[in-house]
Amino acid sequence: MNVYESIMTRRSTRSYTDEAVDPVQLEKIIDAGRYAPSGGNSQSTHFFVIRDQKLLQELAATAQAAFAAMEVEEGMYRSLAASINRSKAGNYCFYHGAPVLIVLANQKDYGNNIADCACALENMMIMANDLDLGTCWINQLKWLNEDPKILEIFRRYGLEENERIWGALAVGHAATEDGLPNREALPRKGNPVTYID
Ligand SMILES: Cc1cc2nc3c(=O)[nH]c(=O)nc-3n(C[C@H](O)[C@H](O)[C@H](O)COP(=O)(O)O)c2cc1C
């Protein structure tokens, strides 16, 4: 698959098998993220690669409790409202049960924190698709990036005082018949292009 094909066929995967991700493939995905551009070449994105299933379950339970304590408000971002509603109903797994969750943190007072994480996330998604692995951008830990319990969990693993989480990526084998991620591109309904010649 060339880069164009990998970009054009990348889709979000929200159902995964328990199969572990090959460490060599995972390293390639992480490298793809680490070699993404960064504002002023700051390279300050901190990658937490979580394969510990107990920790993932602890994160899911902690996030569920935090969302369940929130109330849906009018005009709220639809996905956040869905996280709240699903948490109140119980059994909410924000990372879709993927065997690997790559969580990206960066300095909270750095103006390109989200942009740098987004570049790394996109690189990792394109790399993973090329390796026949499914991925999905996971935003819930960003919404909870001031939650004391979530912060405490990541502090255990070296999240610095001035770092916050800005995005995450679920990675794993897609739970499809052939084990490959869905690669049927969604039609474009927006993203207008204005050529100025
Ligand atoms: C900034 C951003 C945040 C997203 N957050 C989530 C999320 O928290 N959970 C999720 O399942 N998908 C999330 N997605 C995936 C989008 O829902 C998905 O990319 C979009 O629906 C288009 O589908 P596709 O990725 O299959 O082309 C996010 C995507 C982006 C770019």
mmCIF file of N, CA and C in Angstrom, residues 48-108:
data_model
loop_
_atom_site.group_PDB
_atom_site.id
_atom_site.type_symbol
_atom_site.label_atom_id
_atom_site.label_comp_id
_atom_site.label_asym_id
_atom_site.label_seq_id
_atom_site.Cartn_x
_atom_site.Cartn_y
_atom_site.Cartn_z
ATOM 1 N N PHE A 48 2.244 7.567 25.914
ATOM 2 C CA PHE A 48 2.004 6.494 26.881
ATOM 3 C C PHE A 48 1.376 5.330 26.106
ATOM 4 N N VAL A 49 2.089 4.233 25.992
ATOM 5 C CA VAL A 49 1.595 3.091 25.215
ATOM 6 C C VAL A 49 1.084 2.045 26.199
ATOM 7 N N ILE A 50 -0.218 1.943 26.306
ATOM 8 C CA ILE A 50 -0.809 1.099 27.356
ATOM 9 C C ILE A 50 -1.256 -0.236 26.773
ATOM 10 N N ARG A 51 -0.607 -1.297 27.251
ATOM 11 C CA ARG A 51 -1.003 -2.655 26.861
ATOM 12 C C ARG A 51 -1.507 -3.429 28.072
ATOM 13 N N ASP A 52 -1.321 -2.857 29.259
ATOM 14 C CA ASP A 52 -1.735 -3.499 30.507
ATOM 15 C C ASP A 52 -3.274 -3.457 30.584
ATOM 16 N N GLN A 53 -3.889 -4.628 30.431
ATOM 17 C CA GLN A 53 -5.359 -4.673 30.357
ATOM 18 C C GLN A 53 -6.009 -4.230 31.662
ATOM 19 N N LYS A 54 -5.311 -4.494 32.786
ATOM 20 C CA LYS A 54 -5.868 -4.061 34.088
ATOM 21 C C LYS A 54 -5.900 -2.542 34.165
ATOM 22 N N LEU A 55 -4.843 -1.926 33.666
ATOM 23 C CA LEU A 55 -4.807 -0.461 33.682
ATOM 24 C C LEU A 55 -5.886 0.101 32.744
ATOM 25 N N LEU A 56 -6.050 -0.539 31.595
ATOM 26 C CA LEU A 56 -7.082 -0.076 30.655
ATOM 27 C C LEU A 56 -8.467 -0.163 31.296
ATOM 28 N N GLN A 57 -8.679 -1.258 32.030
ATOM 29 C CA GLN A 57 -9.980 -1.402 32.705
ATOM 30 C C GLN A 57 -10.148 -0.349 33.802
ATOM 31 N N GLU A 58 -9.043 -0.057 34.490
ATOM 32 C CA GLU A 58 -9.111 0.988 35.534
ATOM 33 C C GLU A 58 -9.440 2.344 34.900
ATOM 34 N N LEU A 59 -8.821 2.606 33.750
ATOM 35 C CA LEU A 59 -9.101 3.869 33.048
ATOM 36 C C LEU A 59 -10.564 3.931 32.612
ATOM 37 N N ALA A 60 -11.058 2.801 32.084
ATOM 38 C CA ALA A 60 -12.461 2.774 31.622
ATOM 39 C C ALA A 60 -13.405 3.037 32.796
ATOM 40 N N ALA A 61 -13.136 2.407 33.928
ATOM 41 C CA ALA A 61 -14.015 2.575 35.098
ATOM 42 C C ALA A 61 -13.927 4.002 35.631
ATOM 43 N N THR A 62 -12.706 4.557 35.644
ATOM 44 C CA THR A 62 -12.518 5.918 36.166
ATOM 45 C C THR A 62 -13.199 6.932 35.254
ATOM 46 N N ALA A 63 -13.046 6.734 33.947
ATOM 47 C CA ALA A 63 -13.678 7.659 32.991
ATOM 48 C C ALA A 63 -15.192 7.531 33.089
ATOM 49 N N GLN A 64 -15.677 6.313 33.190
ATOM 50 C CA GLN A 64 -17.131 6.117 33.278
ATOM 51 C C GLN A 64 -17.705 6.844 34.507
ATOM 52 N N ALA A 65 -17.005 6.724 35.642
ATOM 53 C CA ALA A 65 -17.494 7.389 36.868
ATOM 54 C C ALA A 65 -17.485 8.906 36.677
ATOM 55 N N ALA A 66 -16.440 9.423 36.025
ATOM 56 C CA ALA A 66 -16.345 10.875 35.822
ATOM 57 C C ALA A 66 -17.452 11.370 34.890
ATOM 58 N N PHE A 67 -17.698 10.654 33.800
ATOM 59 C CA PHE A 67 -18.755 11.065 32.861
ATOM 60 C C PHE A 67 -20.132 10.923 33.498
ATOM 61 N N ALA A 68 -20.300 9.848 34.280
ATOM 62 C CA ALA A 68 -21.616 9.605 34.893
ATOM 63 C C ALA A 68 -21.987 10.720 35.874
ATOM 64 N N ALA A 69 -20.956 11.392 36.412
ATOM 65 C CA ALA A 69 -21.209 12.484 37.364
ATOM 66 C C ALA A 69 -21.536 13.796 36.658
ATOM 67 N N MET A 70 -21.418 13.827 35.325
ATOM 68 C CA MET A 70 -21.711 15.056 34.554
ATOM 69 C C MET A 70 -23.163 15.039 34.075
ATOM 70 N N GLU A 71 -23.641 16.199 33.698
ATOM 71 C CA GLU A 71 -24.994 16.282 33.147
ATOM 72 C C GLU A 71 -24.915 16.751 31.690
ATOM 73 N N VAL A 72 -25.784 16.186 30.879
ATOM 74 C CA VAL A 72 -25.859 16.614 29.477
ATOM 75 C C VAL A 72 -26.517 17.992 29.439
ATOM 76 N N GLU A 73 -25.885 18.899 28.724
ATOM 77 C CA GLU A 73 -26.451 20.249 28.599
ATOM 78 C C GLU A 73 -26.827 20.528 27.152
ATOM 79 N N GLU A 74 -27.728 21.464 26.982
ATOM 80 C CA GLU A 74 -28.173 21.804 25.645
ATOM 81 C C GLU A 74 -26.998 22.357 24.826
ATOM 82 N N GLY A 75 -26.914 21.910 23.593
ATOM 83 C CA GLY A 75 -25.864 22.406 22.706
ATOM 84 C C GLY A 75 -24.514 21.749 22.947
ATOM 85 N N MET A 76 -24.489 20.781 23.860
ATOM 86 C CA MET A 76 -23.228 20.106 24.181
ATOM 87 C C MET A 76 -22.728 19.324 22.971
ATOM 88 N N TYR A 77 -21.415 19.231 22.818
ATOM 89 C CA TYR A 77 -20.811 18.424 21.754
ATOM 90 C C TYR A 77 -21.417 17.021 21.831
ATOM 91 N N ARG A 78 -21.941 16.562 20.684
ATOM 92 C CA ARG A 78 -22.729 15.319 20.653
ATOM 93 C C ARG A 78 -22.002 14.114 21.233
ATOM 94 N N SER A 79 -20.720 13.996 20.913
ATOM 95 C CA SER A 79 -19.961 12.830 21.390
ATOM 96 C C SER A 79 -19.776 12.877 22.902
ATOM 97 N N LEU A 80 -19.608 14.103 23.447
ATOM 98 C CA LEU A 80 -19.470 14.213 24.905
ATOM 99 C C LEU A 80 -20.787 13.837 25.572
ATOM 100 N N ALA A 81 -21.881 14.319 25.011
ATOM 101 C CA ALA A 81 -23.206 13.958 25.563
ATOM 102 C C ALA A 81 -23.400 12.448 25.505
ATOM 103 N N ALA A 82 -22.953 11.828 24.414
ATOM 104 C CA ALA A 82 -23.088 10.367 24.279
ATOM 105 C C ALA A 82 -22.255 9.658 25.345
ATOM 106 N N SER A 83 -21.058 10.174 25.617
ATOM 107 C CA SER A 83 -20.200 9.566 26.650
ATOM 108 C C SER A 83 -20.885 9.651 28.018
ATOM 109 N N ILE A 84 -21.522 10.783 28.278
ATOM 110 C CA ILE A 84 -22.219 10.964 29.563
ATOM 111 C C ILE A 84 -23.395 9.994 29.653
ATOM 112 N N ASN A 85 -24.204 9.957 28.606
ATOM 113 C CA ASN A 85 -25.387 9.079 28.629
ATOM 114 C C ASN A 85 -24.995 7.609 28.748
ATOM 115 N N ARG A 86 -23.990 7.216 27.999
ATOM 116 C CA ARG A 86 -23.572 5.806 28.027
ATOM 117 C C ARG A 86 -22.942 5.463 29.369
ATOM 118 N N SER A 87 -22.256 6.419 29.984
ATOM 119 C CA SER A 87 -21.660 6.162 31.302
ATOM 120 C C SER A 87 -22.749 6.022 32.363
ATOM 121 N N LYS A 88 -23.759 6.857 32.266
ATOM 122 C CA LYS A 88 -24.859 6.755 33.237
ATOM 123 C C LYS A 88 -25.551 5.396 33.118
ATOM 124 N N ALA A 89 -25.587 4.858 31.872
ATOM 125 C CA ALA A 89 -26.225 3.553 31.656
ATOM 126 C C ALA A 89 -25.312 2.400 32.101
ATOM 127 N N GLY A 90 -24.002 2.668 32.305
ATOM 128 C CA GLY A 90 -23.047 1.640 32.736
ATOM 129 C C GLY A 90 -22.417 0.920 31.561
ATOM 130 N N ASN A 91 -21.316 0.183 31.856
ATOM 131 C CA ASN A 91 -20.605 -0.598 30.825
ATOM 132 C C ASN A 91 -20.098 0.235 29.655
ATOM 133 N N TYR A 92 -19.594 1.423 29.945
ATOM 134 C CA TYR A 92 -19.063 2.272 28.876
ATOM 135 C C TYR A 92 -17.551 2.092 28.783
ATOM 136 N N CYS A 93 -17.092 1.619 27.636
ATOM 137 C CA CYS A 93 -15.651 1.443 27.421
ATOM 138 C C CYS A 93 -15.222 2.431 26.349
ATOM 139 N N PHE A 94 -14.646 3.542 26.774
ATOM 140 C CA PHE A 94 -14.377 4.647 25.829
ATOM 141 C C PHE A 94 -13.355 4.299 24.753
ATOM 142 N N TYR A 95 -12.499 3.254 25.012
ATOM 143 C CA TYR A 95 -11.464 2.929 24.016
ATOM 144 C C TYR A 95 -11.862 1.733 23.150
ATOM 145 N N HIS A 96 -13.140 1.392 23.180
ATOM 146 C CA HIS A 96 -13.708 0.352 22.314
ATOM 147 C C HIS A 96 -13.063 -1.024 22.506
ATOM 148 N N GLY A 97 -12.504 -1.271 23.688
ATOM 149 C CA GLY A 97 -11.940 -2.586 23.988
ATOM 150 C C GLY A 97 -10.709 -2.948 23.174
ATOM 151 N N ALA A 98 -10.002 -1.946 22.680
ATOM 152 C CA ALA A 98 -8.786 -2.229 21.897
ATOM 153 C C ALA A 98 -7.697 -2.790 22.815
ATOM 154 N N PRO A 99 -6.826 -3.650 22.288
ATOM 155 C CA PRO A 99 -5.752 -4.197 23.136
ATOM 156 C C PRO A 99 -4.651 -3.186 23.463
ATOM 157 N N VAL A 100 -4.563 -2.119 22.660
ATOM 158 C CA VAL A 100 -3.544 -1.081 22.910
ATOM 159 C C VAL A 100 -4.205 0.293 22.854
ATOM 160 N N LEU A 101 -3.840 1.120 23.812
ATOM 161 C CA LEU A 101 -4.282 2.514 23.773
ATOM 162 C C LEU A 101 -3.031 3.390 23.890
ATOM 163 N N ILE A 102 -2.815 4.223 22.876
ATOM 164 C CA ILE A 102 -1.665 5.143 22.910
ATOM 165 C C ILE A 102 -2.197 6.516 23.307
ATOM 166 N N VAL A 103 -1.761 6.977 24.464
ATOM 167 C CA VAL A 103 -2.269 8.241 25.002
ATOM 168 C C VAL A 103 -1.187 9.307 24.825
ATOM 169 N N LEU A 104 -1.590 10.439 24.257
ATOM 170 C CA LEU A 104 -0.626 11.502 23.977
ATOM 171 C C LEU A 104 -0.822 12.701 24.900
ATOM 172 N N ALA A 105 0.260 13.052 25.569
ATOM 173 C CA ALA A 105 0.237 14.218 26.453
ATOM 174 C C ALA A 105 1.220 15.246 25.915
ATOM 175 N N ASN A 106 1.020 16.469 26.327
ATOM 176 C CA ASN A 106 1.939 17.536 25.957
ATOM 177 C C ASN A 106 1.774 18.653 26.990
ATOM 178 N N GLN A 107 2.676 19.625 26.944
ATOM 179 C CA GLN A 107 2.638 20.681 27.954
ATOM 180 C C GLN A 107 1.328 21.462 27.867
ATOM 181 N N LYS A 108 0.758 21.757 29.026
ATOM 182 C CA LYS A 108 -0.557 22.410 29.020
ATOM 183 C C LYS A 108 -0.466 23.862 28.581
#
